Every structure is written in structure tokens, then in C-alpha cells.
């Protein structure tokens, strides 16, 4: 049920780990570039993450942990690595409170990822050295989470996207995700120069610019069609079923928090903005 895979792409090493099954694919990725570890994997995969971290520390020397957002599948082992290696943890400013004080986590997420321990982090600078002459530039990318950021490696076309990409055509949305912000973040990120994504779940995505552009176009088109159909009198349930298929196991397991209906409802909420 658990699966772990290694990623090696130029100077970047990574680890993908999580549950993998017929109906759930919950692999989460963390990466090392220079002396910096970006994200830390889910708390229930600590053994696999620790082995990766130990190896990377021995070979390259890890001097800091940098987080993309507070979610447990990204920040879940930050405090353990902090203690294990004695290194500081950096995170976006808006992540510091939820990281230090904890935040509500629905039971299905506890089941999939485990429960994180709180961690005291410092604000991550806008541009910072990652070690071995690599620099990382922080780019705000709210939507999936209000505090989420991406990290760009300027002049190399590499972008650590956290949960901005995940899929070209997502059909599900979590209750706490903001679709309008997500669309704005996709538009903004496409103004930067990059082509390879280091996705927080999928691993390396080449031709990442076109992948993100596809996602943006898909979401804009979905919003436009949903708004049109709803205006003409179709019910939410009918539109959901017609456009995304029936809500299934994931929606049921999450008590409706992670569902196709959320995606359609969010498309409607963007209604004051024109996507047609
Ligand atoms: Zn997340």
C-alpha cells in the first residue's frame, strides 16, 4: 500500500512517497537542491524520508529546510528534520502560525498522511542562496492554500510548484481551496521564465509551462461553461455529473470535503469574473 520512489534530475534529488492504490494516489514529493531541502513529506512516511535525508546530508550537507506551505504532506516532518540534523526551518510568513500552533485536519487527511507535530519556522526571504551557487526565488501562489508559494531557480527554468500543478485537468477541489486565487496564481506564474516543474506530488514534469497553461485554460473554460449551464437552469448536481462524472469514493471518504461538486460550486463562485 505504501510506495517510495527516488527522483534524480540534474542537481536535484527527490523522494516521492505515500500511499498508492487503485483508487488513491497520494504520493508526496520532497526535494534537495544545493544544501537546501524543499518540503519534508508526510508524517506517516518519516522512515522513508529520514533515510533520504540522511543520505542527502551525508553526500551534500543539508543546511536548511524550506517549506512551500503548511499542509501536513509538505511540512509534516519539518520538526523531526530540524531536531535530527539541527538545521533551521524556513517557511512563507503566512505559514508560520499554522506551523507553530497547528491547524484543523480532517480525519481522512489524518488517515492518508498522519498527524504533524508543530514546528517553529522563520520567514523565508524573497531571494536566497540554496547552496552550491543555486538561488531560489519565492513566488506567491495562493489558491490551493492561502500561504502557498513556489520556488523558482532563476536562469535555469526550474520551478518547485508545491501543489500548484498536480494535474492538467483536476476534477476535485477541497472545501478550503480558492479557485479564483488559484487561477490568478496560474496566470501570474506563467509570466516567469521556466519549463521544468518539480511538482509536490507528481515528481518532475517536463514541458511544465505548457502543462500549467493547459491547467489554466481548462479551469477558465470549466468556469465559463458551468456558469452558462447554471444560468440556463441546470442544477449543480446535474452539471457536476455531466461535466466531471459522478462524485465517488474520494468524496464519500472525505465527507464531501474533497469533491467534484466543490469544483463546480467554486466555478460558480467565480461568477462575477468573466471566463467566457
Ligand atoms: Zn497542500
Coordinates of C-alpha atoms and ligand atoms in Angstrom, one line a residue:
X1 CA 0.0 0.0 0.0
X2 CA 2.9 2.4 0.7
X3 CA 5.3 3.2 -2.1
X4 CA 8.5 5.1 -2.3
X5 CA 10.4 6.3 -5.4
X6 CA 13.6 8.3 -5.9
X7 CA 13.9 11.3 -8.2
X8 CA 17.2 12.4 -9.8
X9 CA 17.1 15.4 -12.2
X10 CA 20.4 17.3 -12.8
X11 CA 21.5 18.7 -9.5
X12 CA 18.1 17.9 -7.9
X13 CA 17.4 14.8 -5.8
X14 CA 14.0 14.0 -4.7
X15 CA 11.8 11.5 -2.9
X16 CA 8.2 10.5 -3.7
X17 CA 6.4 8.6 -1.0
X18 CA 2.9 7.8 0.1
X19 CA 0.0 5.5 -0.3
X20 CA -0.6 4.1 -3.8
X21 CA -3.6 2.1 -4.7
X22 CA -6.3 1.6 -7.3
X23 CA -8.4 4.5 -6.1
X24 CA -6.0 6.6 -4.2
X25 CA -2.8 8.1 -5.4
X26 CA -1.3 10.2 -2.6
X27 CA 2.3 10.3 -3.4
X28 CA 4.0 13.4 -1.9
X29 CA 7.4 14.7 -3.0
X30 CA 10.3 16.5 -1.3
X31 CA 13.5 17.7 -3.0
X32 CA 17.1 18.7 -2.3
X33 CA 18.9 21.3 -4.3
X34 CA 22.3 22.6 -3.2
X35 CA 22.2 22.4 0.6
X36 CA 18.5 23.0 0.8
X37 CA 15.7 20.6 1.4
X38 CA 12.4 21.7 -0.1
X39 CA 9.4 20.3 1.8
X40 CA 9.6 17.2 4.1
X41 CA 6.9 14.6 3.1
X42 CA 4.0 13.4 5.2
X43 CA 4.4 12.5 8.9
X44 CA 3.5 8.8 8.4
X45 CA 6.3 8.4 5.9
X46 CA 9.1 9.5 8.3
X47 CA 11.1 6.3 8.0
X48 CA 11.5 6.7 4.2
X49 CA 12.0 10.5 4.5
X50 CA 14.7 10.1 7.2
X51 CA 16.6 7.6 5.0
X52 CA 16.5 10.1 2.1
X53 CA 17.5 13.0 4.4
X54 CA 20.4 11.0 6.0
X55 CA 21.8 10.1 2.6
X56 CA 21.5 13.6 1.2
X57 CA 23.0 15.1 4.3
X58 CA 26.0 12.7 4.1
X59 CA 26.5 13.4 0.3
X60 CA 25.7 17.1 0.1
X61 CA 25.2 18.5 3.6
X62 CA 21.7 19.8 4.3
X63 CA 21.8 23.2 5.9
X64 CA 18.2 24.3 5.9
X65 CA 14.6 23.1 5.3
X66 CA 12.4 25.4 3.2
X67 CA 8.7 24.8 3.1
X68 CA 6.2 25.7 0.4
X69 CA 3.1 25.8 2.7
X70 CA 1.8 24.4 6.0
X71 CA 0.0 21.3 4.8
X72 CA 1.0 18.1 6.6
X73 CA 2.0 16.3 3.4
X74 CA 4.7 19.0 2.8
X75 CA 5.6 20.2 6.3
X76 CA 4.9 17.0 8.2
X77 CA 8.4 16.1 9.0
X78 CA 9.9 19.6 9.4
X79 CA 10.3 19.4 13.2
X80 CA 11.8 16.0 13.0
X81 CA 14.4 17.0 10.5
X82 CA 15.1 20.2 12.4
X83 CA 15.9 18.1 15.5
X84 CA 17.6 15.3 13.6
X85 CA 20.0 17.5 11.7
X86 CA 20.0 20.6 13.9
X87 CA 19.0 22.8 10.9
X88 CA 16.7 25.8 10.7
X89 CA 13.3 25.7 9.0
X90 CA 12.1 28.5 6.8
X91 CA 8.5 29.0 5.5
X92 CA 6.3 31.6 4.0
X93 CA 5.3 34.3 6.5
X94 CA 1.6 33.2 6.4
X95 CA 2.6 29.6 7.2
X96 CA 4.4 30.4 10.5
X97 CA 1.3 30.5 12.7
X98 CA -0.4 27.3 11.4
X99 CA 3.0 25.5 11.6
X100 CA 3.6 26.6 15.2
X101 CA 0.1 26.4 16.5
X102 CA -1.4 23.6 14.5
X103 CA -4.5 23.7 12.3
X104 CA -7.6 21.6 11.9
X105 CA -7.0 18.5 9.8
X106 CA -10.0 16.4 8.6
X107 CA -9.9 12.8 9.6
X108 CA -9.4 11.5 6.1
X109 CA -6.3 13.6 5.8
X110 CA -5.0 12.1 9.1
X111 CA -5.6 8.7 7.7
X112 CA -3.8 9.4 4.5
X113 CA -0.8 11.5 5.8
X114 CA -0.7 11.2 9.6
X115 CA -0.6 14.0 12.1
X116 CA 2.2 16.5 12.0
X117 CA 3.9 18.0 15.1
X118 CA 4.1 21.8 15.4
X119 CA 7.3 23.5 14.2
X120 CA 8.8 26.9 14.8
X121 CA 9.9 28.3 11.5
X122 CA 11.5 31.5 10.3
X123 CA 10.2 33.6 7.3
X124 CA 11.8 32.7 4.1
X125 CA 13.4 35.6 2.2
X126 CA 12.2 36.6 -1.3
X127 CA 15.5 35.5 -2.9
X128 CA 18.0 33.3 -1.1
X129 CA 21.1 31.1 -1.7
X130 CA 20.3 27.4 -1.7
X131 CA 23.9 26.3 -1.7
X132 CA 26.3 25.3 -4.5
X133 CA 25.6 28.7 -6.3
X134 CA 21.9 27.9 -6.7
X135 CA 19.5 30.7 -5.8
X136 CA 15.8 30.3 -5.1
X137 CA 13.2 33.0 -5.7
X138 CA 10.0 32.8 -3.8
X139 CA 6.8 33.5 -5.8
X140 CA 3.4 33.8 -4.0
X141 CA 0.9 31.2 -5.3
X142 CA -2.2 31.2 -3.2
X143 CA -5.4 29.2 -4.1
X144 CA -4.7 25.7 -3.1
X145 CA -3.7 27.2 0.3
X146 CA -3.6 30.9 1.1
X147 CA 0.0 30.7 2.3
X148 CA 1.4 28.6 -0.6
X149 CA 4.5 29.7 -2.6
X150 CA 6.5 28.3 -5.4
X151 CA 10.3 28.5 -5.7
X152 CA 11.9 29.4 -9.0
X153 CA 15.6 28.7 -9.9
X154 CA 16.2 31.8 -12.0
X155 CA 18.2 31.4 -15.2
X156 CA 17.7 27.6 -15.2
X157 CA 13.9 27.3 -15.9
X158 CA 13.2 25.1 -12.9
X159 CA 10.2 25.7 -10.7
X160 CA 9.3 24.0 -7.5
X161 CA 5.5 24.2 -7.8
X162 CA 4.3 22.7 -4.5
X163 CA 0.6 21.9 -5.2
X164 CA 0.0 24.5 -8.0
X165 CA 0.1 21.9 -10.7
X166 CA -0.7 18.3 -9.7
X167 CA -2.9 17.6 -12.8
X168 CA -3.7 19.2 -16.1
X169 CA -7.4 18.6 -15.6
X170 CA -8.3 18.4 -11.9
X171 CA -11.8 17.3 -11.3
X172 CA -11.8 17.5 -7.5
X173 CA -11.4 20.6 -5.2
X174 CA -11.1 20.8 -1.5
X175 CA -13.5 22.9 0.5
X176 CA -10.8 25.2 1.6
X177 CA -9.3 25.9 -1.8
X178 CA -10.0 29.2 -3.6
X179 CA -10.4 28.7 -7.3
X180 CA -10.3 32.4 -8.2
X181 CA -7.0 32.8 -6.4
X182 CA -5.7 29.6 -8.0
X183 CA -6.5 30.9 -11.5
X184 CA -4.8 34.2 -10.6
X185 CA -1.7 32.4 -9.4
X186 CA -1.5 30.3 -12.5
X187 CA -1.7 33.4 -14.7
X188 CA 1.0 35.1 -12.5
X189 CA 3.4 32.1 -12.6
X190 CA 3.2 31.9 -16.4
X191 CA 4.8 35.4 -16.5
X192 CA 8.0 33.9 -15.2
X193 CA 10.6 32.0 -17.3
X194 CA 10.6 28.3 -16.6
X195 CA 10.0 25.0 -18.3
X196 CA 10.5 22.1 -15.8
X197 CA 8.3 21.6 -12.8
X198 CA 9.2 19.9 -9.6
X199 CA 5.6 19.0 -8.5
X200 CA 4.8 18.4 -4.9
X201 CA 3.1 15.2 -5.8
X202 CA 3.9 14.1 -9.4
X203 CA 7.6 14.5 -9.4
X204 CA 9.4 16.1 -12.4
X205 CA 7.1 17.4 -15.1
X206 CA 8.9 18.4 -18.3
X207 CA 7.3 20.9 -20.6
X208 CA 5.9 22.3 -17.4
X209 CA 5.0 25.6 -18.9
X210 CA 2.5 24.0 -21.3
X211 CA 1.2 21.8 -18.5
X212 CA 0.4 24.8 -16.3
X213 CA -1.0 26.7 -19.3
X214 CA -3.3 23.7 -20.1
X215 CA -4.5 23.7 -16.5
X216 CA -5.2 27.4 -16.6
X217 CA -7.2 27.0 -19.9
X218 CA -9.1 24.0 -18.6
X219 CA -10.1 25.8 -15.4
X220 CA -11.1 29.0 -17.2
X221 CA -13.2 27.0 -19.7
X222 CA -14.8 25.0 -16.9
X223 CA -15.8 28.1 -15.1
X224 CA -17.3 29.6 -18.2
X225 CA -19.4 26.5 -19.1
X226 CA -20.5 25.9 -15.5
X227 CA -21.7 29.5 -15.2
X228 CA -23.6 29.3 -18.6
X229 CA -25.3 26.0 -17.7
X230 CA -26.3 27.1 -14.3
X231 CA -27.8 30.3 -15.7
X232 CA -29.9 28.3 -18.1
X233 CA -31.4 26.4 -15.1
X234 CA -29.3 23.2 -14.7
X235 CA -28.8 22.0 -11.2
X236 CA -25.4 21.8 -9.5
X237 CA -25.7 18.0 -9.2
X238 CA -26.6 17.6 -12.9
X239 CA -23.8 19.9 -14.1
X240 CA -21.3 18.0 -11.8
X241 CA -22.4 14.6 -13.2
X242 CA -22.4 15.8 -16.8
X243 CA -19.1 17.6 -16.7
X244 CA -16.9 15.7 -14.2
X245 CA -18.7 12.4 -13.7
X246 CA -20.4 11.2 -10.5
X247 CA -18.8 12.0 -7.2
X248 CA -17.2 8.8 -5.9
X249 CA -15.2 7.2 -3.2
X250 CA -12.9 10.2 -2.6
X251 CA -15.8 12.5 -2.0
X252 CA -17.5 9.9 0.3
X253 CA -14.3 9.2 2.3
X254 CA -13.7 12.9 2.8
X255 CA -17.2 13.7 3.9
X256 CA -17.7 15.8 0.8
X257 CA -14.6 18.0 1.6
X258 CA -12.7 16.8 -1.5
X259 CA -15.2 16.5 -4.2
X260 CA -16.3 17.2 -7.8
X261 CA -19.3 19.2 -6.5
X262 CA -16.9 21.5 -4.7
X263 CA -15.1 22.1 -8.0
X264 CA -18.4 23.0 -9.7
X265 CA -19.6 25.2 -6.8
X266 CA -16.3 27.0 -6.9
X267 CA -16.6 27.6 -10.6
X268 CA -19.9 29.3 -9.9
X269 CA -18.5 31.4 -7.1
X270 CA -16.1 32.9 -9.6
X271 CA -19.2 34.1 -11.5
X272 CA -18.6 37.8 -11.2
X273 CA -15.5 37.3 -13.3
X274 CA -15.9 36.6 -16.9
X275 CA -14.1 33.5 -18.3
X276 CA -16.1 33.0 -21.5
Ligands
LIG1 ZN1 -1.2 21.2 0.0

